Coordinates of C-alpha atoms in Angstrom, one line a residue:
X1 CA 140.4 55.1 159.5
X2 CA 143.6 53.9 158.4
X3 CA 146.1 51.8 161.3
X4 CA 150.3 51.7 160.7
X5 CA 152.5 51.1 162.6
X6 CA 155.8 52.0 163.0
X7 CA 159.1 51.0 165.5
X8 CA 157.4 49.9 168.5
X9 CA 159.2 49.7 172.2
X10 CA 156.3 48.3 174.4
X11 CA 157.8 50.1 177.4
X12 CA 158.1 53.3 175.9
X13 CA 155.9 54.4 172.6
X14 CA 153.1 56.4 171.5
X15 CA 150.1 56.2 169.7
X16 CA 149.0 58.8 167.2
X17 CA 145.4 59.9 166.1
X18 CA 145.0 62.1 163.0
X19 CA 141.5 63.7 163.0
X20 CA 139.7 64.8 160.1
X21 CA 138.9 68.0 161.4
X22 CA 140.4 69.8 164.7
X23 CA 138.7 68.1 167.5
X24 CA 136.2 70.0 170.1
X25 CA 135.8 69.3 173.6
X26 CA 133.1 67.0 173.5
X27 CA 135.2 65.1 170.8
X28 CA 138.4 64.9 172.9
X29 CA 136.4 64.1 176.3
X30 CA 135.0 60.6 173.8
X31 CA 138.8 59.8 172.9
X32 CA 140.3 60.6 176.8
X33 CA 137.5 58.2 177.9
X34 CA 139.1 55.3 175.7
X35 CA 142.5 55.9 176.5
X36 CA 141.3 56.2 180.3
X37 CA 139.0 52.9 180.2
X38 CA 142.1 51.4 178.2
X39 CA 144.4 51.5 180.7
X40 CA 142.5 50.9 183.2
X41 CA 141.4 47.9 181.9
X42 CA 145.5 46.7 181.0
X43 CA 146.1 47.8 184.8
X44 CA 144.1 45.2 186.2
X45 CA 145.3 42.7 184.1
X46 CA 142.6 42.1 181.4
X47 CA 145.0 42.2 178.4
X48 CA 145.8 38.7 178.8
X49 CA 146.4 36.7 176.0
X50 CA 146.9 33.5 178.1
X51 CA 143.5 33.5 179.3
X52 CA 141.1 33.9 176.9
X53 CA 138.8 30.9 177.4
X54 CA 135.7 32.1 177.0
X55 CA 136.8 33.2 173.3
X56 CA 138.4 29.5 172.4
X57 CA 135.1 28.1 173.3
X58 CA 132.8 29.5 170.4
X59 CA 129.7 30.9 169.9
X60 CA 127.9 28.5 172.4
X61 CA 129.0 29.4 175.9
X62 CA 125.8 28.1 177.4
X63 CA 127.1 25.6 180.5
X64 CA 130.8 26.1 179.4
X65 CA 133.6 24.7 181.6
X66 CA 135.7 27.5 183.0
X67 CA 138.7 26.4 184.0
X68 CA 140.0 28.7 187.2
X69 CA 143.3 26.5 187.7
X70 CA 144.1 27.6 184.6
X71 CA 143.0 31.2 185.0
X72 CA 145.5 30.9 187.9
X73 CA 148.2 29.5 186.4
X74 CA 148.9 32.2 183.8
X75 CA 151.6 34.9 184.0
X76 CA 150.7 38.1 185.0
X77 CA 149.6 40.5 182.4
X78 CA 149.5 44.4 183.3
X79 CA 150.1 47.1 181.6
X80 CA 152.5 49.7 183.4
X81 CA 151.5 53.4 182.7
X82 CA 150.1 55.8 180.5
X83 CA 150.3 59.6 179.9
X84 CA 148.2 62.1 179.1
X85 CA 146.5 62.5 175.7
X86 CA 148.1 65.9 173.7
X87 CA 146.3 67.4 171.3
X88 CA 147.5 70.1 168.8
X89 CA 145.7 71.1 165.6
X90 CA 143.9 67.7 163.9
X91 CA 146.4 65.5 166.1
X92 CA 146.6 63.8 169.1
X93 CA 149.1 61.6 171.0
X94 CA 148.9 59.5 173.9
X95 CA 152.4 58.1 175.8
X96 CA 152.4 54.7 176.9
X97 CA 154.6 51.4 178.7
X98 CA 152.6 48.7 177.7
X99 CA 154.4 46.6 180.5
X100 CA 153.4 42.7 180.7
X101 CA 150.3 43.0 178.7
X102 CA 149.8 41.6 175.2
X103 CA 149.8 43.2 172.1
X104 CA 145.9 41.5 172.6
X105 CA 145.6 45.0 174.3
X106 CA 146.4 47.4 170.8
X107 CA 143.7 45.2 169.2
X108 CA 141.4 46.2 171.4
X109 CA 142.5 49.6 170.9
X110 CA 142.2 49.2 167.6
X111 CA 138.5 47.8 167.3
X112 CA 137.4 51.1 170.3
X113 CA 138.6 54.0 168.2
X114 CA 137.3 52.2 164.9
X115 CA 134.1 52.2 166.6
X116 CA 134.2 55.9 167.9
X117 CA 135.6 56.8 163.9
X118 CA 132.5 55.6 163.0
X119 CA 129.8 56.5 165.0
X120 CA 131.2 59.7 167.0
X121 CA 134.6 62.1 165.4
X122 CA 135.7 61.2 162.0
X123 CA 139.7 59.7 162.3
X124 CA 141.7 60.0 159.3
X125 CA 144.3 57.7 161.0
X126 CA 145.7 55.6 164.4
X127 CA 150.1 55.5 164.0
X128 CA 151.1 53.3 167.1
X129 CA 154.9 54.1 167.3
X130 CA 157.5 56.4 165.7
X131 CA 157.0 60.4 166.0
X132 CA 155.8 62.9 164.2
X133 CA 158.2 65.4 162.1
X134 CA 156.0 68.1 163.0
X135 CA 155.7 67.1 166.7
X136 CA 158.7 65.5 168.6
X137 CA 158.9 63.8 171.2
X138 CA 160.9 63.6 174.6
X139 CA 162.0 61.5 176.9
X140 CA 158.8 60.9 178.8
X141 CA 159.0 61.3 182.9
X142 CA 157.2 57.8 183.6
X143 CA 159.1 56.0 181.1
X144 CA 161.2 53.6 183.3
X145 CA 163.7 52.6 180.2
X146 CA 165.5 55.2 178.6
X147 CA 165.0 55.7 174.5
X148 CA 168.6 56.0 174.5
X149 CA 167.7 59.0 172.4
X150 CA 170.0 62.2 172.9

């Protein structure tokens, strides 16, 4: 699975999945329940670059200090709204407004579907930004900041 990426507006962009082969049911259910677990994981905050102190400590967590001032003390961090995933033929595309949350969030992203690519539906490639020639896009109703496209 290949990852690009291409102009990205973290209020208003999408991501692109090309599939090897035209996706069933069962195949699309897997990739709407990553895009669903995504957000709601960025909704409540967990995208949070600021806070990642169990990471920064290493390998040995055993009796780590967590500092809860510090959890605290950092900004905010949610993401604002997704669409629906589209599919037509051997691609799918996903809206989404990123808000707050850190680009932390696309990495995550990233690892899920690479995951999924290799155990589950075979992914040729993951485009985050930009549209497709074959597939424009609109204005998208949640998007709170305009594209300025017309």
């Amino acid at each position: 699975m290949e990852v690009r990426f291409r102009e990205i507006d973290p209020f208003n962009f999408w991501v692109w999945i090309h599939f090897e082969n035209v996706p069933g049911q069962g195949e699309k259910n897997y990739i709407d329940g990553i895009f669903d677990s995504w957000y709601v994981m960025g909704r409540l905050g967990g995208f949070n670059a600021e806070n990642l102190q169990s990471h920064e400590e290493g390998a040995d967590l055993s009796w780590m200090t967590y500092d809860n001032d510090e959890a605290r003390s950092t900004l905010p961090s949610l993401m604002h709204n997704i669409g629906q995933l589209e599919y037509q033929g051997s691609w799918a595309r996903c809206w989404v407004d990123l808000g707050t949350c850190d680009a932390i969030a696309i990495d995550i992203l990233i690892n899920s579907l690479r995951q999924v690519d290799k155990d589950l539906v075979e992914l040729t490639e993951v485009v985050f930004g930009g549209e497709n020639n074959d597939w424009p896009v609109e204005e998208h109703p949640d998007s709170i900041f305009s594209s300025n496209k017309v």
